[in-house]
Short mmCIF file of C-alpha atoms and ligand atoms in Angstrom, two decimals:
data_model
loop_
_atom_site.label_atom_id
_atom_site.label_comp_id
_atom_site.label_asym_id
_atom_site.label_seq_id
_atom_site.Cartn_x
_atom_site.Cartn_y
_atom_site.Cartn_z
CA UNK C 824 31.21 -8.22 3.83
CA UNK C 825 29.39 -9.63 0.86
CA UNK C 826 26.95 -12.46 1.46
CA UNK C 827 25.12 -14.37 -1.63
CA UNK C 828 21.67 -15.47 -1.29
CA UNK C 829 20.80 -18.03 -3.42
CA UNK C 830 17.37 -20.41 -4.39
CA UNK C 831 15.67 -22.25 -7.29
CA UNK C 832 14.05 -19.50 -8.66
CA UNK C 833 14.81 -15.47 -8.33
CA UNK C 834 12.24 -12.66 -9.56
CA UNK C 835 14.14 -9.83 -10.72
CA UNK C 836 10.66 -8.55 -11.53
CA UNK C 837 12.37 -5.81 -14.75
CA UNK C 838 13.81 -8.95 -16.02
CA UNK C 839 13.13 -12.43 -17.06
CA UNK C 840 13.22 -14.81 -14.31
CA UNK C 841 16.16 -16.87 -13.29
CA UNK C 842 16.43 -20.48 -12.05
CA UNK C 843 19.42 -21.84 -10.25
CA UNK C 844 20.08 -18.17 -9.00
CA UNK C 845 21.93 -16.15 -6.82
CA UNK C 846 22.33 -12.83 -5.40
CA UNK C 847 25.12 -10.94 -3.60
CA UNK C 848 24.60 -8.23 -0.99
CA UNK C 849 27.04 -5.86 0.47
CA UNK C 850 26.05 -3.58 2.93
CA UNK C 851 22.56 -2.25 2.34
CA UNK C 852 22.99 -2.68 -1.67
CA UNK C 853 22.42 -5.78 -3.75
CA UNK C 854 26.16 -6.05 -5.79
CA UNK C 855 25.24 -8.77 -8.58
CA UNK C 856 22.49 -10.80 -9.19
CA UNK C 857 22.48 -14.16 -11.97
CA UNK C 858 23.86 -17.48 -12.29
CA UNK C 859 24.26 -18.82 -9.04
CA UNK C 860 27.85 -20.67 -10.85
CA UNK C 861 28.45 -16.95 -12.22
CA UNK C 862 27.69 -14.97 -9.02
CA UNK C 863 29.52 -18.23 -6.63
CA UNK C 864 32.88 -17.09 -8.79
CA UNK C 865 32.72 -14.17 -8.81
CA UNK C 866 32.85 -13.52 -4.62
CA UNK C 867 34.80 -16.57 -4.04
CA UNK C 868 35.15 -15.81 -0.60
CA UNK C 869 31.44 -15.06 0.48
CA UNK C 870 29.05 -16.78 2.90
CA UNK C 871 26.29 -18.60 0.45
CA UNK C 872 22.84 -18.71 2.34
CA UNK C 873 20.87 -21.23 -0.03
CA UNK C 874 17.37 -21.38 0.51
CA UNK C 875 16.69 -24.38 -2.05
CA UNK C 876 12.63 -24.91 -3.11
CA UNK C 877 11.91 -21.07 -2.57
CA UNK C 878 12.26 -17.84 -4.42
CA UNK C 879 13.54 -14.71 -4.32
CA UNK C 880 11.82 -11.53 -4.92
CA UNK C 881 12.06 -7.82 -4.33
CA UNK C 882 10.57 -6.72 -1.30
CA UNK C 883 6.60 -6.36 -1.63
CA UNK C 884 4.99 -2.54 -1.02
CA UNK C 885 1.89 -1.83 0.76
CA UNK C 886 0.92 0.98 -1.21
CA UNK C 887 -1.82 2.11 1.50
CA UNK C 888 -1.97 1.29 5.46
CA UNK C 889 -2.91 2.42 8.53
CA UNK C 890 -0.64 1.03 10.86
CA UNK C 891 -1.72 2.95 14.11
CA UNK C 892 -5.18 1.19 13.50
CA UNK C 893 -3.99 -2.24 14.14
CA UNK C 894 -5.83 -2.54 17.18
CA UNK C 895 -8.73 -1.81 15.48
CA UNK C 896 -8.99 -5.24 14.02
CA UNK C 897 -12.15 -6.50 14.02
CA UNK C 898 -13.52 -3.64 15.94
CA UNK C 899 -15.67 -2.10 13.19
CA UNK C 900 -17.13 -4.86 12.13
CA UNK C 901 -21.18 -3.80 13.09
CA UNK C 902 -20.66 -1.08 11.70
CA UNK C 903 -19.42 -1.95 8.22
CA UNK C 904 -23.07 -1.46 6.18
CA UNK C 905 -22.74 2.45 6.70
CA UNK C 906 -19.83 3.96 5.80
CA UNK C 907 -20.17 6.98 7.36
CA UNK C 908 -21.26 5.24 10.67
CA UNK C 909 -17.97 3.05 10.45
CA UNK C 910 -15.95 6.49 10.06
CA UNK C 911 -17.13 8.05 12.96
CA UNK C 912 -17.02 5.10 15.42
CA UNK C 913 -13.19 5.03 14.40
CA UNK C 914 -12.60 8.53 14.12
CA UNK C 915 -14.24 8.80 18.01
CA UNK C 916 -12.57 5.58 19.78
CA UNK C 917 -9.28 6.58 17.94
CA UNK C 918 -8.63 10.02 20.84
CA UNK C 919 -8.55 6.88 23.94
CA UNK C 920 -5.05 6.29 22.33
CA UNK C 921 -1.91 7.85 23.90
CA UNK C 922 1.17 8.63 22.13
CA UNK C 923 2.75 4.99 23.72
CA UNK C 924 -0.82 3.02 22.94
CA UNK C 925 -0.19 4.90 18.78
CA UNK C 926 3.13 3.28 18.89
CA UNK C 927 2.48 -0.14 20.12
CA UNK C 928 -0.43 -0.23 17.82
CA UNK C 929 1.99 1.00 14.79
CA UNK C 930 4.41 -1.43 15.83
CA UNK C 931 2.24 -4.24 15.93
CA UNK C 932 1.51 -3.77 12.07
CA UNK C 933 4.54 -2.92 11.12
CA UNK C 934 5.91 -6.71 12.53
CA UNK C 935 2.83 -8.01 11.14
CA UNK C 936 3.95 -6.25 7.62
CA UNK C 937 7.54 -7.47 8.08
CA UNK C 938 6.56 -11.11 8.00
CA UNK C 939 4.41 -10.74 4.94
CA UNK C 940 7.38 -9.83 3.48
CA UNK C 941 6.39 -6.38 3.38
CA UNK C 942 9.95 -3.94 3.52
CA UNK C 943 7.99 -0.71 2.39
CA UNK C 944 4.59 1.00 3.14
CA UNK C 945 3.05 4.29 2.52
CA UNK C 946 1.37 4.56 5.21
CA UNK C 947 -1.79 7.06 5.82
CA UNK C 948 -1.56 8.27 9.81
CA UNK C 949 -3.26 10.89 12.13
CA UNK C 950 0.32 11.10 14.45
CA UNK C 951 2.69 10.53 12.06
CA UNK C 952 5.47 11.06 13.67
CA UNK C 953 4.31 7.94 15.83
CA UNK C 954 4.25 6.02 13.03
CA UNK C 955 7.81 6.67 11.84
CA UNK C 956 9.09 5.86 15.28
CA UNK C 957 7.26 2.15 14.90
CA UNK C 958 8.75 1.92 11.54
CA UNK C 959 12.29 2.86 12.69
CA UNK C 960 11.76 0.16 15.33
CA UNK C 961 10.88 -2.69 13.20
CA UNK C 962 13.08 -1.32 10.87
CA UNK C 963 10.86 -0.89 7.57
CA UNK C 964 11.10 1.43 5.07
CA UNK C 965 8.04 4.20 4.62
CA UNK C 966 6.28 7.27 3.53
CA UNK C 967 3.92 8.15 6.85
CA UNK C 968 1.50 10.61 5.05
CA UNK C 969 0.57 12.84 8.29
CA UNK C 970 -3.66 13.54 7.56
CA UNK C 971 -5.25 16.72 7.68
CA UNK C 972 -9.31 16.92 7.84
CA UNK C 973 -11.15 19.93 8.34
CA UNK C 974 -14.55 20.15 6.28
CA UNK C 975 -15.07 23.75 6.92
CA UNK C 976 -13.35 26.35 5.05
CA UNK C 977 -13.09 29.11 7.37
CA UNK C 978 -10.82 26.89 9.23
CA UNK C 979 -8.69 26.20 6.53
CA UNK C 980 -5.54 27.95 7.64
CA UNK C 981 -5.55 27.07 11.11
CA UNK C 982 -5.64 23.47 9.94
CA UNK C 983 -2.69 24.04 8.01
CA UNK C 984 -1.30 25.47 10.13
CA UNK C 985 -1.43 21.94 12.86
CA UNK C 986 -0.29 20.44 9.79
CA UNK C 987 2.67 21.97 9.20
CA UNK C 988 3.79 21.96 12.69
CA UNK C 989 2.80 17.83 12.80
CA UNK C 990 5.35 17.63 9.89
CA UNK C 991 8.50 19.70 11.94
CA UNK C 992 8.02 17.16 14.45
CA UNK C 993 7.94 14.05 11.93
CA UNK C 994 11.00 15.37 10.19
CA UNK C 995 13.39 14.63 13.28
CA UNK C 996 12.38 10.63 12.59
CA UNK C 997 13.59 10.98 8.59
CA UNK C 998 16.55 8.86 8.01
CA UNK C 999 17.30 6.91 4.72
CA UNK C 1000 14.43 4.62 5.25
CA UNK C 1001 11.53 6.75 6.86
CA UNK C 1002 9.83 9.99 4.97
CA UNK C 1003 7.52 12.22 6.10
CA UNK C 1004 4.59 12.76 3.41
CA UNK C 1005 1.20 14.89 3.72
CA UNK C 1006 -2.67 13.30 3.51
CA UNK C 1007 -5.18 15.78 3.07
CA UNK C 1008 -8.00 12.94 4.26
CA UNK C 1009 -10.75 12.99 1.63
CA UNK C 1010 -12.59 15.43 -0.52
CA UNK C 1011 -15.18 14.68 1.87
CA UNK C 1012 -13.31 15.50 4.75
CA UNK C 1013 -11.06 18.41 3.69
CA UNK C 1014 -12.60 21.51 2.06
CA UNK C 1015 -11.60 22.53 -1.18
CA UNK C 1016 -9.92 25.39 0.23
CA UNK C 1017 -7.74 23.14 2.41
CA UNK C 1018 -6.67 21.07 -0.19
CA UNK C 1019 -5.84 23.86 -2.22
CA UNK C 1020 -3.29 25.03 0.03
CA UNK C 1021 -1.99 21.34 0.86
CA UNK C 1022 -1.17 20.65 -2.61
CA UNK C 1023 0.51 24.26 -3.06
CA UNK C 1024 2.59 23.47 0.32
CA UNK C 1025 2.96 19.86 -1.28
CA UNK C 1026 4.82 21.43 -4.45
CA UNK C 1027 6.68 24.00 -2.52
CA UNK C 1028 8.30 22.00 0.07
CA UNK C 1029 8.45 18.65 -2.02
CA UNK C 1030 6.39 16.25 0.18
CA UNK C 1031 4.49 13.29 -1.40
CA UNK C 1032 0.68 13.85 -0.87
CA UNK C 1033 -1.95 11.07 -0.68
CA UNK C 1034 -5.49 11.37 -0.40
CA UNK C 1035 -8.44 8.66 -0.51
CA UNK C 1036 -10.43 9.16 -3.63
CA UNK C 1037 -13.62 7.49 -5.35
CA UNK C 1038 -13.75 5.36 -2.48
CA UNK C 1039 -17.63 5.19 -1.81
CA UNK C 1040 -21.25 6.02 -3.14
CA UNK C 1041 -21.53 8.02 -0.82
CA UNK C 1042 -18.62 10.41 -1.79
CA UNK C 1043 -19.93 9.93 -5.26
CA UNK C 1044 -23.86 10.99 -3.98
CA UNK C 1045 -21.85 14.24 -2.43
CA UNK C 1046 -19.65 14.93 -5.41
CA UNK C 1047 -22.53 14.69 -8.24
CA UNK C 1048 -25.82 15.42 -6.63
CA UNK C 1049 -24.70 17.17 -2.74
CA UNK C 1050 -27.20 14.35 -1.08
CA UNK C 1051 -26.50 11.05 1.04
CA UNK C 1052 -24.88 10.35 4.10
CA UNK C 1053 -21.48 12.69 3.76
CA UNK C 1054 -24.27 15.70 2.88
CA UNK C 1055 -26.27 15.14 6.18
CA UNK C 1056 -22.95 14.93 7.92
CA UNK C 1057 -21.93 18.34 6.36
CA UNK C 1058 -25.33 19.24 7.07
CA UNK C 1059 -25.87 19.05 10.54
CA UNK C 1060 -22.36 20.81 11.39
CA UNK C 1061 -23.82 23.72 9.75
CA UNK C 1062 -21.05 23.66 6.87
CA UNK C 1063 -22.54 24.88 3.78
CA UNK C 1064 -21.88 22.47 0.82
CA UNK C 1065 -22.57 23.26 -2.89
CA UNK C 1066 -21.79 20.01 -5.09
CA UNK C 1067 -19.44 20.45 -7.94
CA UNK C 1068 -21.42 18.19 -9.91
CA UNK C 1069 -18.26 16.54 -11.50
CA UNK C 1070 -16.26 13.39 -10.41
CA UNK C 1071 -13.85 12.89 -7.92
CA UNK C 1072 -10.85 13.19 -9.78
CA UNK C 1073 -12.15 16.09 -11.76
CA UNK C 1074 -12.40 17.76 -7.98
CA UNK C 1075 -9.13 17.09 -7.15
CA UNK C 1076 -7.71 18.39 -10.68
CA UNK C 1077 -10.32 21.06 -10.21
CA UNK C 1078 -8.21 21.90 -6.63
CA UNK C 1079 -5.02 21.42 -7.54
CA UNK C 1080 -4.27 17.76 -5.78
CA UNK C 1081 -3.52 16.39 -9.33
CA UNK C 1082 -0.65 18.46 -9.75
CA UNK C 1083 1.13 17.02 -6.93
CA UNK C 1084 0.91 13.99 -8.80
CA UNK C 1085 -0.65 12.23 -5.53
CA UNK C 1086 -0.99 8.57 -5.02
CA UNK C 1087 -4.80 8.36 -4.67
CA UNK C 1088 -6.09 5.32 -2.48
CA UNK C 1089 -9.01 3.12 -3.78
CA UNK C 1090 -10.44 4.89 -7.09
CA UNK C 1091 -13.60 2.59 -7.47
CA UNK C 1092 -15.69 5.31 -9.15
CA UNK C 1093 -13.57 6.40 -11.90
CA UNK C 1094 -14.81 6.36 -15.34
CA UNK C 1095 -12.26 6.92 -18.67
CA UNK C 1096 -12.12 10.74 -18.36
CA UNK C 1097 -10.67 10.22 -15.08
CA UNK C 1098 -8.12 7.58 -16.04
CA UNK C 1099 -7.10 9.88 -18.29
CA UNK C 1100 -6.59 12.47 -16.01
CA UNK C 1101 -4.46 10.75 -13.71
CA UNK C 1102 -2.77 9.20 -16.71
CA UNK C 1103 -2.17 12.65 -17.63
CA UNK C 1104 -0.75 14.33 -14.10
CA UNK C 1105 1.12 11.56 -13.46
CA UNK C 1106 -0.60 10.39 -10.63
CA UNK C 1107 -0.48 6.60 -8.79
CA UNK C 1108 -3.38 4.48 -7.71
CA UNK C 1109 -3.02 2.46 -4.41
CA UNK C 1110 -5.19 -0.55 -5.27
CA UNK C 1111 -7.05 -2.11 -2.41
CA UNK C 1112 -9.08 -4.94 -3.27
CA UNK C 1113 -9.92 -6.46 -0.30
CA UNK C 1114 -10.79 -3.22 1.76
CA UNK C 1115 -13.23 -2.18 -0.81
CA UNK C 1116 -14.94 -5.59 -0.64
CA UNK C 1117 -15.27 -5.54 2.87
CA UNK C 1118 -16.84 -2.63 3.42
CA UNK C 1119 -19.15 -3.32 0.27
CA UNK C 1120 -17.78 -0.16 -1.67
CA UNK C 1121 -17.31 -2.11 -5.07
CA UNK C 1122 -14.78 -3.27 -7.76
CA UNK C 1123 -11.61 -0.77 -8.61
CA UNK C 1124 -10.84 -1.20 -12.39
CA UNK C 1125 -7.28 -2.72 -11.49
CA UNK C 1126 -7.23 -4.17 -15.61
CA UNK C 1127 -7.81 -1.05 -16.64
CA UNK C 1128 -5.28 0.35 -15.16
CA UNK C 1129 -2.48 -2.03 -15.75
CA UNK C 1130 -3.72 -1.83 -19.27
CA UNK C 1131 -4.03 1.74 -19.62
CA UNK C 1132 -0.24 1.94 -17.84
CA UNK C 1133 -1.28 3.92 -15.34
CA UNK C 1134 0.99 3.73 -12.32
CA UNK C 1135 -0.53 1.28 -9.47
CA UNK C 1136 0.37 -0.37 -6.09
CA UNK C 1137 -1.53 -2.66 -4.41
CA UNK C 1138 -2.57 -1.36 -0.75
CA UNK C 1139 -3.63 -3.24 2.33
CA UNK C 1140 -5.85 -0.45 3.96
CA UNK C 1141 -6.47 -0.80 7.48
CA UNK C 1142 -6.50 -4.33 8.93
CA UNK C 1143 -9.76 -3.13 10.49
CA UNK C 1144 -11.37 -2.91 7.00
CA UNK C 1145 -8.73 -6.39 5.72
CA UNK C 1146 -8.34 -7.70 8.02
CA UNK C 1147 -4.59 -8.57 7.02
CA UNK C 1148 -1.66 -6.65 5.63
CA UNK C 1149 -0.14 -9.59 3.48
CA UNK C 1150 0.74 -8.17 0.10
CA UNK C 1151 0.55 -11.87 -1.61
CA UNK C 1152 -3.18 -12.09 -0.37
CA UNK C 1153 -3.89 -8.84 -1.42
CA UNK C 1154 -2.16 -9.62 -5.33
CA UNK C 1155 -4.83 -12.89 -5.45
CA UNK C 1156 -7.29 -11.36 -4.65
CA UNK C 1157 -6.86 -8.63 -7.10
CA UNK C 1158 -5.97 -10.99 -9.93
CA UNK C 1159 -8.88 -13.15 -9.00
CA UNK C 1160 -11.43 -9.99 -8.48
CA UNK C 1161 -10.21 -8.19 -11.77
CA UNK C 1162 -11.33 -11.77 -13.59
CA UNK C 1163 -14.73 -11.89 -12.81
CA UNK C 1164 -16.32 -10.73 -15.84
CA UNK C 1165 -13.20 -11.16 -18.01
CA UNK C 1166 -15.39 -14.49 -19.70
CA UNK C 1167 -17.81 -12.28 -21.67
CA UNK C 1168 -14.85 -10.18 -23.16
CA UNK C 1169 -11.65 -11.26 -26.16
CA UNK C 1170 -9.43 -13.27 -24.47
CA UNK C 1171 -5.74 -12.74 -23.97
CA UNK C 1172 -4.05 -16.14 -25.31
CA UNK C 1173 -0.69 -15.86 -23.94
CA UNK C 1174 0.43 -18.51 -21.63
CA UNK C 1175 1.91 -18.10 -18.00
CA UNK C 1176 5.01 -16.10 -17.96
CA UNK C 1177 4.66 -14.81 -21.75
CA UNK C 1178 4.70 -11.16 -20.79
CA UNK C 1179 7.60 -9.36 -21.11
CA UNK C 1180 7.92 -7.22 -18.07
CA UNK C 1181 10.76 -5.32 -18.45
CA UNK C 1182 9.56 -2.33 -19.10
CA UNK C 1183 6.63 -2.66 -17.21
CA UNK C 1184 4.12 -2.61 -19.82
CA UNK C 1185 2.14 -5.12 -21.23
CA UNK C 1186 1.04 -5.47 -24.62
CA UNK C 1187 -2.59 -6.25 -24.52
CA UNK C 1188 -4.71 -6.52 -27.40
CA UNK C 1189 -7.37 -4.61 -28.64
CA UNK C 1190 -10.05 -4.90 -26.53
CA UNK C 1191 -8.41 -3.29 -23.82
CA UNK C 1192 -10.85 -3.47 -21.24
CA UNK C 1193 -11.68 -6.71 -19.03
CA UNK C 1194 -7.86 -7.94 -20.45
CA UNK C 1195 -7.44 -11.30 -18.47
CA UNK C 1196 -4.79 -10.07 -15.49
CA UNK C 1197 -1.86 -11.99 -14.83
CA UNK C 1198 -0.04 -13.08 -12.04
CA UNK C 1199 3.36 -11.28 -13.42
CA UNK C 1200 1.26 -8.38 -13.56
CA UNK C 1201 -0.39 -8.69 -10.31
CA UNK C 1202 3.63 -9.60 -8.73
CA UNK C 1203 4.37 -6.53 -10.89
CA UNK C 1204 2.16 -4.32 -8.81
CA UNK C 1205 3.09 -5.63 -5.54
CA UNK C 1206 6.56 -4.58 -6.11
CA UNK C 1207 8.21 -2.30 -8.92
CA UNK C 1208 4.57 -0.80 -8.63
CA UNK C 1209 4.09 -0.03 -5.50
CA UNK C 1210 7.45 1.30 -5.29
CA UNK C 1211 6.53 3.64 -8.06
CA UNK C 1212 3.61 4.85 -6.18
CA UNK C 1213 5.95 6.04 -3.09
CA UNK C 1214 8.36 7.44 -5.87
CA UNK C 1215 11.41 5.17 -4.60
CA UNK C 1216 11.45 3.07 -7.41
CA UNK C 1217 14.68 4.16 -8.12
CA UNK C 1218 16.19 2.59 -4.81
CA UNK C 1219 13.55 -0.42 -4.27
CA UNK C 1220 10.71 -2.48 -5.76
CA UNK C 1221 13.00 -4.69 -8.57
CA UNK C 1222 16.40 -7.17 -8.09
CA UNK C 1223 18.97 -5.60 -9.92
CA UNK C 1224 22.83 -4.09 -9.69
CA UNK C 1225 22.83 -0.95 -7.38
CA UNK C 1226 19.53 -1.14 -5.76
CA UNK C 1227 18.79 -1.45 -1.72
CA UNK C 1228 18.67 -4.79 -1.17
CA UNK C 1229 15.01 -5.08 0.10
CA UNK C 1230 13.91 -8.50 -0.39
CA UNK C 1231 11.99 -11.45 0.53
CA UNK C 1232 12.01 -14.80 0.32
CA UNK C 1233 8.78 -17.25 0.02
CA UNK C 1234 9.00 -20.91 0.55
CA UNK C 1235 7.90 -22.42 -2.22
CA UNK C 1236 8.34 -26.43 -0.65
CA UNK C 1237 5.09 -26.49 0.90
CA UNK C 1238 2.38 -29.12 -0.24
CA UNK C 1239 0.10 -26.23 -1.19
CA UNK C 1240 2.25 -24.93 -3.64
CA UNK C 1241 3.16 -28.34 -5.43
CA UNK C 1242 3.38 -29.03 -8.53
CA UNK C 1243 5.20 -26.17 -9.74
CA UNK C 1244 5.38 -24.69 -13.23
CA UNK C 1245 5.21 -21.10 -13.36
CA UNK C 1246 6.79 -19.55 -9.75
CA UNK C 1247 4.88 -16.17 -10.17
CA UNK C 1248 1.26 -18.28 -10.23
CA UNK C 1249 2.37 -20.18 -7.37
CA UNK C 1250 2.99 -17.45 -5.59
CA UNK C 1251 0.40 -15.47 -6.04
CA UNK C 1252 -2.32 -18.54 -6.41
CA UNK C 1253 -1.30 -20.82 -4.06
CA UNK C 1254 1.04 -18.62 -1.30
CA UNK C 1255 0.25 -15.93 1.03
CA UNK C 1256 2.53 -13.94 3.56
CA UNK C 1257 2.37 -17.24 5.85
CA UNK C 1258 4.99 -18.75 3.34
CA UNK C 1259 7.64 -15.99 3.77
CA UNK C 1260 10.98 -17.05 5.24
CA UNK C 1261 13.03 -13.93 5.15
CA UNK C 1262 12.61 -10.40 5.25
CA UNK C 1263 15.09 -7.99 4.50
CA UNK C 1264 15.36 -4.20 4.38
CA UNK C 1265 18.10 -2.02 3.48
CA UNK C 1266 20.43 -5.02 3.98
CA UNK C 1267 19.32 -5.88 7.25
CA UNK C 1268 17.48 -9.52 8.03
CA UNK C 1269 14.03 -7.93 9.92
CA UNK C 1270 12.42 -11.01 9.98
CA UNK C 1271 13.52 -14.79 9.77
CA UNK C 1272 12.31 -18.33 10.28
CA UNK C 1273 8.87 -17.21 12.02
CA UNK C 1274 10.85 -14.52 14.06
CA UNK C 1275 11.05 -10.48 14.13
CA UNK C 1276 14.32 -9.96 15.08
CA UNK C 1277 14.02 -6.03 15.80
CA UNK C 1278 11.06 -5.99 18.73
CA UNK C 1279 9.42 -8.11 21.24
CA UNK C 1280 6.18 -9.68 19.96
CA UNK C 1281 4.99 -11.33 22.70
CA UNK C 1282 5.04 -7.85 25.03
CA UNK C 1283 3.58 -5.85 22.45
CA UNK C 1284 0.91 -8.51 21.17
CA UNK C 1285 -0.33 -7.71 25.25
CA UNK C 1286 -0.40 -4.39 25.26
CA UNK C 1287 -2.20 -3.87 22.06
CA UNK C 1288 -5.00 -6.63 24.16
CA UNK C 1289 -5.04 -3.73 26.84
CA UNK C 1290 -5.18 -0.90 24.32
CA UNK C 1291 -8.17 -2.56 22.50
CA UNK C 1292 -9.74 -3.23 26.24
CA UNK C 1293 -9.62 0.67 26.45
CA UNK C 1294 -12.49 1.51 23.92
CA UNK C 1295 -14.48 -1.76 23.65
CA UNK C 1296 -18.11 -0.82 24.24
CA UNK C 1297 -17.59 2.78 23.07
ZN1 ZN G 1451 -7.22 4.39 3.83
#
């Protein structure tokens, strides 16, 4: 059966926006979207949901999670002025979790992501296949990247070896909505040898890859100079470490990662070369503002990469370096961020909602770098992408004829959002995941009017108390 969904304003996101709109959806598919006169005649027979002062957009991405680590919210927190001290207090309280505590806590995020008006993630997980179970459940859409670590080379192969057994067991939890994917952790984490046979088994059996890259100074000390905090780590487990001397993304072309054309989390520390490079291989960027703020790591370059059209998503990162996963935050605060020092630098004159989008690139002038970012191209990132970054751009991530119908509708009524002139600053300005009234994935209504309809919040919410209960103090 068809239903139309209709409100003031509708976000196609590849094409101009539309007031007075409507869209129809059969099945999992959206069928038509336009006039709301045009699309009303044209299924004369169909239920009309109207959702009057609100608007309709595609489904926002969450280019980089950790949804098992929900129960880690707030957990970290001491330990948040030494990176390397936060990663091993996680890495060490993370074993107290059984296969049921994983799921709860994967669960929990993925209901938190589902009334964000999150519908997909690409989510980074050390039991995938965990993951794609609390996916199926809430009923997002995903790529669960399994990780692999293993700093020592001589272990390379057996390493592998887990991994590719982790993935047979993820692969029974594919369906149309949930793929498995491979994380080789960090260059810090994973030797070189390791992530040269990740990215071959990447290629040959055609699983995305993702790996955290240019995250910190102290991956940078490692990288260029073989000193700092990842070196003494290295160090004292009697693993022999000879620095390349040459960036992070250099490394990972070096090793063959770039030719899986990965989607690489965070890239603070990238200079031009490197935005060249992953300009070059095709590679995505998961941008995550508000993670890198939090644990002090700096400012990505997000206008330089919209400018520079290199492909990027906006990521939440753990909620225990957030501390939400709410896509609309996460947009702000990457428009807001990427303006800090755009005063000293030529000004971009357009007015709200001048860029043409449907393409997805923006004509910028000259002076490429500090361009003022917009909130079309910050909307743009959240969505079409994002969804570029999981490669599934061809199913989700824009409103149009013959795509899934993931989408999600924000409440525009509110007195925080009032006046209105331009819907794309309100929403990313003045709205946040709070403001979402519908989520819907594949067709399917996950969550509606402050309700999840796929799980029980109120069980899980106390079990994830009595997981967190299980390493407090540790
Ligand atoms: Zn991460």
């Amino acid at each position: 059966m068809t239903v139309i969904y209709s409100a003031r304003w509708l976000l196609p996101i590849v094409s101009p926006m539309l007031e007075d709109s409507a869209l129809a959806i059969d099945g999992s598919t959206i069928v038509a979207v336009g006039p709301r006169g045009e699309i009303v005649s044209a299924f004369p027979n169909s239920p009309i949901e109207d959702f009057g002062q609100a608007a309709i957009l595609p489904g926002l991405i969450n280019a980089h999670s950790h949804l098992e680590l929900t129960v880690m919210r707030g957990f970290l927190e001491r330990e948040e002025s030494d990176f390397s001290a936060w990663l091993r207090k996680l890495t060490s309280a993370r074993p107290a979790m059984t296969p049921e505590d994983l799921i709860v806590s994967a669960t929990c995020g993925a209901i938190e992501a589902a009334r964000a008006g999150v519908t997909s993630v690409g989510d980074s997980s050390s039991s995938g296949a965990h993951t794609m179970q609390a996916l199926r459940r809430v009923g997002l859409r995903g790529i669960v990247y399994q990780e692999s670590f293993g700093p020592a080379p001589e272990r390379a192969a057996e390493n592998v070896a887990q991994l590719c057994d982790q993935i047979g067991g993820m692969q029974e939890y594919e369906n149309d909505l949930v793929r498995a994917g491979v994380s080789p952790h960090s260059p810090y984490t994973v030797s070189a040898t390791q992530l040269e046979i990740i990215s071959r088994l990447a290629i040959d059996e055609k699983l995305p890859l993702m790996v955290h890259a240019a995250e910190s100074q102290a991956e940078k000390l490692l990288l260029l100079e073989g000193r700092g905090a990842f070196a003494e780590g290295l160090n004292k487990r009697g693993i022999d470490w000879d620095a390349p001397r040459i960036s992070t993304i250099a490394y990972l072309q070096r090793h063959g990662v770039l030719d899986t054309r990965p989607l690489l989390a965070h890239c603070i520390n990238v200079d031009d070369n490197d935005l060249d490079l992953i300009k070059q291989s095709g590679a995505a960027i998961a941008h995550c503002p508000k993670s890198n703020a939090k644990l002090g790591h700096g400012c990505a370059p997000f206008a330089q990469f919209v400018s520079q059209g290199i492909t990027v998503g906006l990521g939440s990162d753990s909620v225990a370096s957030n501390n939400t996963c709410d896509i609309l935050e996460e947009a702000r605060f990457a428009t807001l961020l990427a303006r800090l020092d755009w005063g000293s630098s030529p000004r971009v004159s357009k007015g709200p909602g001048s860029f043409d989008l449907s393409d997805g690139i923006v004509e910028l002038p000259d002076s490429r770098k500090n361009a003022l970012v917009t909130a079309e191209q910050a909307l743009f990132a959240a969505t079409v992408g994002g969804a570029r970054a999981l490669r599934i751009e061809n199913r989700v991530g824009a409103l149009a004829k013959g795509m899934q119908a993931d989408i999600v509708v924000v409440d525009l009524s509110s007195a925080h959002q009032q006046p209105i002139s331009n819907p794309a600053a309100t929403l990313v300005f003045s709205s946040s995941g709070r403001d979402v009234l519908l989520t819907m994935v594949a067709g399917k209504e996950i969550y509606r009017d402050g309700r999840v309809s796929t799980a029980s919040e109120e069980e899980l919410r106390i079990r994830l108390t009595e997981i967190r209960s299980k390493f407090e103090g540790t």
